[in-house]
Coordinates of C-alpha atoms and ligand atoms in Angstrom, one line a residue:
X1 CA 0.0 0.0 0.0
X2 CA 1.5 3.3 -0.9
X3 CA 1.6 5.5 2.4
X4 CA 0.7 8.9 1.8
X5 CA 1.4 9.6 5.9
X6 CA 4.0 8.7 7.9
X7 CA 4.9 9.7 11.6
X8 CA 8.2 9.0 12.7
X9 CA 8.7 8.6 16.5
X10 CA 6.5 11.8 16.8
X11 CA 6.7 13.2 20.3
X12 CA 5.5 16.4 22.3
X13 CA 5.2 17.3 25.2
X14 CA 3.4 20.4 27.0
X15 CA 4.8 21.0 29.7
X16 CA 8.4 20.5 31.3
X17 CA 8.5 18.0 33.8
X18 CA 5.0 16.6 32.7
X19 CA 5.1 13.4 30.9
X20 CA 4.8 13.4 27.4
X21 CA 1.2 13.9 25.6
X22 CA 2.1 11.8 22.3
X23 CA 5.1 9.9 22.9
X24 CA 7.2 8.3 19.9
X25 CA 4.6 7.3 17.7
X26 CA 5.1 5.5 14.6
X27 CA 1.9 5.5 12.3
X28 CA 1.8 5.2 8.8
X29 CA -1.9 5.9 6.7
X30 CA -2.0 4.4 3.1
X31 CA -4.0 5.9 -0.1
X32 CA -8.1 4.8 0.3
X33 CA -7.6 3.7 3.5
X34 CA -9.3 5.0 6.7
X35 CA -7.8 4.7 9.8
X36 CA -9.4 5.3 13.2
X37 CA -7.4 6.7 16.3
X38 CA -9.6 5.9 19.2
X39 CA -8.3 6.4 23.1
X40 CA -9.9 7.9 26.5
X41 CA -9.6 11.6 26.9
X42 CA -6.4 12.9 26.9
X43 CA -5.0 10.5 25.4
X44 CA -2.8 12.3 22.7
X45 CA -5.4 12.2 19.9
X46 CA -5.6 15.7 18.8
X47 CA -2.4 16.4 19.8
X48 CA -1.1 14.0 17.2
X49 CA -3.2 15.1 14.4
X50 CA -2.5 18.7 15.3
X51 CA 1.1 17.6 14.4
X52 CA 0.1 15.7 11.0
X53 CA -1.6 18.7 10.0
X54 CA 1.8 21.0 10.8
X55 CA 0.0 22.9 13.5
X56 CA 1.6 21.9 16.0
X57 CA 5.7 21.1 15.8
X58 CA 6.8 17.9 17.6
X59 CA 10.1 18.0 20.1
X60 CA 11.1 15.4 18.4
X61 CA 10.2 12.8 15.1
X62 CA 9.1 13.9 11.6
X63 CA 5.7 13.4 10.0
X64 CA 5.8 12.8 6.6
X65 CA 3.1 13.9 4.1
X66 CA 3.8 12.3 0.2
X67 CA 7.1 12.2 1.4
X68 CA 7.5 15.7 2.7
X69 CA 8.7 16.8 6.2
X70 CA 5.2 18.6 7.1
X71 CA 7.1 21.1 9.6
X72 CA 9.2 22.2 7.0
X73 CA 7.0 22.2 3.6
X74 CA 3.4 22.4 5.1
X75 CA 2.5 25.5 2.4
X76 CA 3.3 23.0 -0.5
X77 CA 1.4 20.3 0.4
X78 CA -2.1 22.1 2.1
X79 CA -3.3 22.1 -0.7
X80 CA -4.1 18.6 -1.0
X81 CA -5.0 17.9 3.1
X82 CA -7.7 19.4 4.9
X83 CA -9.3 19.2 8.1
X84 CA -12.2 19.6 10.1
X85 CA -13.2 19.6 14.3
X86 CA -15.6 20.4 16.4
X87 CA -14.2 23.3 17.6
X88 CA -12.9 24.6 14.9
X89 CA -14.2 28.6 14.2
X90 CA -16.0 29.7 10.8
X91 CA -16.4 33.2 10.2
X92 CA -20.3 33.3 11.8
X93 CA -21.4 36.6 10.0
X94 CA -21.0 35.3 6.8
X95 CA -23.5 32.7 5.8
X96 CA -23.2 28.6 4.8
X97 CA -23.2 29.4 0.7
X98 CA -20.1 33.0 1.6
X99 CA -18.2 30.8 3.5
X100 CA -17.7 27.7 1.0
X101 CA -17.3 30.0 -1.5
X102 CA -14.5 31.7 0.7
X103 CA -12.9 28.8 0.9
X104 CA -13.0 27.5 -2.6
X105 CA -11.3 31.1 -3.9
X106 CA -9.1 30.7 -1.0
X107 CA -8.3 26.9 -2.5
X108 CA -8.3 28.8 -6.1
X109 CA -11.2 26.0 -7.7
X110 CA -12.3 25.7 -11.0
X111 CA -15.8 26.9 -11.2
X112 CA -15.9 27.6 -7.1
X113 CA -19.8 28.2 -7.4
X114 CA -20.7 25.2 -8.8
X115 CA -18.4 23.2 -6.1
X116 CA -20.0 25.0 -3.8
X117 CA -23.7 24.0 -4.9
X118 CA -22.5 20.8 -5.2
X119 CA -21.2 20.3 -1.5
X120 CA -24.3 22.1 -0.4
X121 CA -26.4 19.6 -1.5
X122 CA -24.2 16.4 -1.0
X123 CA -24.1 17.4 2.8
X124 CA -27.9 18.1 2.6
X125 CA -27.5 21.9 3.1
X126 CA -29.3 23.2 0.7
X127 CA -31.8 24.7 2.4
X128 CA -29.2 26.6 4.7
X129 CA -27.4 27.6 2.6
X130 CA -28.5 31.1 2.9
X131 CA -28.7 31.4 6.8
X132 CA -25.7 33.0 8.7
X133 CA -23.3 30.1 10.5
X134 CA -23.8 31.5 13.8
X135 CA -27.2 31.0 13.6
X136 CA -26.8 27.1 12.9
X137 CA -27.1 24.4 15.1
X138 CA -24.5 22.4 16.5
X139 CA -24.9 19.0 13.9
X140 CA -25.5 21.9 10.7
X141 CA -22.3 23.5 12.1
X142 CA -20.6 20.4 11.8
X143 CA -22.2 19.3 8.7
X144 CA -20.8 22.9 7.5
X145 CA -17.3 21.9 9.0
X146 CA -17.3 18.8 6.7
X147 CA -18.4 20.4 3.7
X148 CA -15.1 22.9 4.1
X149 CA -13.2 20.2 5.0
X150 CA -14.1 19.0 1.7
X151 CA -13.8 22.2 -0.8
X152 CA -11.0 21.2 -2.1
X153 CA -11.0 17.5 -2.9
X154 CA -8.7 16.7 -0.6
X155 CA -6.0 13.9 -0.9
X156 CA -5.6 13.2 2.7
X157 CA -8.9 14.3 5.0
X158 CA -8.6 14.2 8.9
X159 CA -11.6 14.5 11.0
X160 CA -11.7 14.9 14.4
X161 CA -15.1 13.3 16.0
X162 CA -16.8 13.9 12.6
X163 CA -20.2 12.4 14.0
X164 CA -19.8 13.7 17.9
X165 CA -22.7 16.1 17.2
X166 CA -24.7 14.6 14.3
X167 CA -28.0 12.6 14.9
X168 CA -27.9 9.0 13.9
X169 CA -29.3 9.3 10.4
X170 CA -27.1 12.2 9.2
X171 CA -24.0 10.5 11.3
X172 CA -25.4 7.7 8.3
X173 CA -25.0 10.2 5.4
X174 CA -21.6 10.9 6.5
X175 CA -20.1 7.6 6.8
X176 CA -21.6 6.5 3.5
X177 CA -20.2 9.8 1.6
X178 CA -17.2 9.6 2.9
X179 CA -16.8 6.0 2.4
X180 CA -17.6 6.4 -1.4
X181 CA -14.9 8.8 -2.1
X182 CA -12.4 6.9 -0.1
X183 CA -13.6 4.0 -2.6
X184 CA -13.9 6.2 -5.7
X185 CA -10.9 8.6 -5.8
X186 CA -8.5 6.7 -3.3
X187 CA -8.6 9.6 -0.6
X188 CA -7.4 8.5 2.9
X189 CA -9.0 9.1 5.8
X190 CA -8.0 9.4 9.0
X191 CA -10.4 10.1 11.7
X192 CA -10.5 10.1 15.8
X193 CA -14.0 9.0 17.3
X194 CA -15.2 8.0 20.8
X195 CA -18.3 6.3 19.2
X196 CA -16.8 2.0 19.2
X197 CA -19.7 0.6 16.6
X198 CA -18.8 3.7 14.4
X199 CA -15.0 3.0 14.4
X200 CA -15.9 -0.8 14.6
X201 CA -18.2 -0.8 11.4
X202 CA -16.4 1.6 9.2
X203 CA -12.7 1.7 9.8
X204 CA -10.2 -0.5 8.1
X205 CA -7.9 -0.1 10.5
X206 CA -7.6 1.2 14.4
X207 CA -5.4 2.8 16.3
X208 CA -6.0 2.7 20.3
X209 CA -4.1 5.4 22.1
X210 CA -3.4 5.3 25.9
X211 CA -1.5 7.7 27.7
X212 CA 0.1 9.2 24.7
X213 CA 1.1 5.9 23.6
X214 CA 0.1 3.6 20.7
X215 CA -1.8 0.4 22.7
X216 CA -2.7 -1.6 20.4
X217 CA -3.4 -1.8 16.6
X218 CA -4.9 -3.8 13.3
X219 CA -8.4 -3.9 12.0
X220 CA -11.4 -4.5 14.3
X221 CA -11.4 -8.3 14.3
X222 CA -7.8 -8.8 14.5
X223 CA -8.0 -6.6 17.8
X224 CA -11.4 -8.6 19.0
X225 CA -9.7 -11.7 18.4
X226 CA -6.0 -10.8 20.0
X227 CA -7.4 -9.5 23.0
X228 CA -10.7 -11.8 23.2
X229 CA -13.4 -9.4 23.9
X230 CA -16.8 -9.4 22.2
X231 CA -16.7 -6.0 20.6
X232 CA -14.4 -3.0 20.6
X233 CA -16.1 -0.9 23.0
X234 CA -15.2 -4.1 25.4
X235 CA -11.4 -3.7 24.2
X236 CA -11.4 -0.2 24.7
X237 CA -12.1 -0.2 28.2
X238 CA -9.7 -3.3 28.8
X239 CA -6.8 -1.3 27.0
X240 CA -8.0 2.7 28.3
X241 CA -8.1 1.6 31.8
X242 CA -6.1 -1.4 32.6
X243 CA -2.5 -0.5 33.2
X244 CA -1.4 -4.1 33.6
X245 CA -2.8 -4.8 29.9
X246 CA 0.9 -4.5 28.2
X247 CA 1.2 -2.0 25.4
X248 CA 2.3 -3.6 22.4
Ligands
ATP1 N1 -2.4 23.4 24.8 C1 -2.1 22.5 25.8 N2 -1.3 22.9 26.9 C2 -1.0 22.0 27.8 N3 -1.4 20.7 27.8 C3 -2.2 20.3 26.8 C4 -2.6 21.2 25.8 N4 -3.4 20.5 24.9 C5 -3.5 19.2 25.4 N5 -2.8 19.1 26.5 C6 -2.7 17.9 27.4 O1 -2.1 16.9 26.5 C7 -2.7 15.6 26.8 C8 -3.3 15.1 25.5 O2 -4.4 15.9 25.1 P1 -5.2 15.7 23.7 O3 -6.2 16.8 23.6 O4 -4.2 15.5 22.6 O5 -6.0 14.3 24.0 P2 -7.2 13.7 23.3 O6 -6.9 12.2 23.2 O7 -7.4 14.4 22.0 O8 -8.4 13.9 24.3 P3 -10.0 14.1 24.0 O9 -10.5 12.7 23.7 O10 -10.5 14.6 25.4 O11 -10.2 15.1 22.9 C9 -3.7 15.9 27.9 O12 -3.1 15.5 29.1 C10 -4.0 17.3 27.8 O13 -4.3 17.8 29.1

């Protein structure tokens, strides 16, 4: 599988004297695949994707996106990543339809107007589309995330808790979109999620973080079966909160 991510003994930590909030992690994420980093909270999820996206710097380790040192060449390759979280701040004054289309010029599209219909109806905002973003709710702000996320066809997506604040059917919508352009154009995915049936169902592989530490690793059954538990949500709390469990 060609690898269009690699971390390399990625590592940062905070504060001096605290221990470390990702610590070493080597994690590679290959063309149409979608991984899933899953761990309790504060576990050294968004801190790690914070550093694949060339947000954050790590004290030490590289991550590599298409091969490039992302703390060095991060203008040359956002183009082809993007990103969306829950907390992450669109301009609330200006409404769903101005800010894709913000984002699109930004992104310099082809025909940015006729993206931007496109998204709008893809994520089922249509009817939106003309209402100011601070006057959303939390699930259309997130379904408003995603479609930004998306503006520019990227190669590599990351999305942190995608589905946290979506209701079941839309949360439905999502997966099955996104799952079609993994299949369809080979884009990657790499998301974090505390929902276990979510990351069970649709991710080819998982990552389970503990303590800023990879735990374990592989696809859903392979975990299942190594650790012998029934499901994941079963392996996650054996792994999250059983020191003794060794990490691998
Ligand atoms: N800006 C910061 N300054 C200091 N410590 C931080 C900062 N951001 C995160 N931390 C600490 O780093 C550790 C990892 O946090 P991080 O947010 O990466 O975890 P997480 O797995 O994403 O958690 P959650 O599931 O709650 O989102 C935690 O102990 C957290 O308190």
């Amino acid at each position: 599988m060609h690898h269009v991510l690699v971390t390399e003994k990625v590592t940062k930590c905070y504060l001096p004297g605290q221990p470390p909030a990702v610590k070493e992690v080597d994690l590679t994420l290959g063309q149409g695949e979608i991984l899933s980093i899953v761990g309790p909270n504060g576990a050294g999820k968004s801190t790690l994707v914070q550093m694949m996206l060339g947000l954050l710097l790590p004290d030490s380790g590289m991550v590599r996106l298409f091969g490039h040192d992302v703390s060095k060449e991060r203008r040359r390759i956002a183009h082809r990543i993007n990103y969306a979280s829950t907390d992450l701040s669109l301009p609330y004054s200006l409404t769903v339809r101005e800010n894709l289309l913000t984002y699109a010029l930004i992104y310099n599209m082809k025909n940015p107007r006729e993206r931007v219909a496109r998204l709008l109806s893809t994520l089922g905002l249509e009817s939106f589309a003309e209402r100011k973003v601070g006057a959303l709710s939390t699930g259309q702000v997130a379904r408003m995330g995603i479609a930004k996320a998306l503006v520019n066809d990227p190669e590599i997506l990351f999305l942190d808790e995608p589905t946290a604040t979506l209701d079941p059917e839309v949360s439905g919508q999502l997966r099955h979109l996104l799952g079609t352009m993994v299949r369809e154009r080979g884009m990657a995915l790499l998301y974090t999620s505390h929902n276990m049936r979510e990351v069970e169902r649709f991710s080819d592989r998982i990552v389970l973080m503990r303590a800023g530490e990879i735990a374990a690793e592989g696809t859903a059954a392979d975990l299942m079966q190594r650790y012998g538990t029934e499901d994941l949500e079963e392996l996650f709390l054996l792994l999250a909160g059983r020191e003794e469990v060794a990490v691998e």
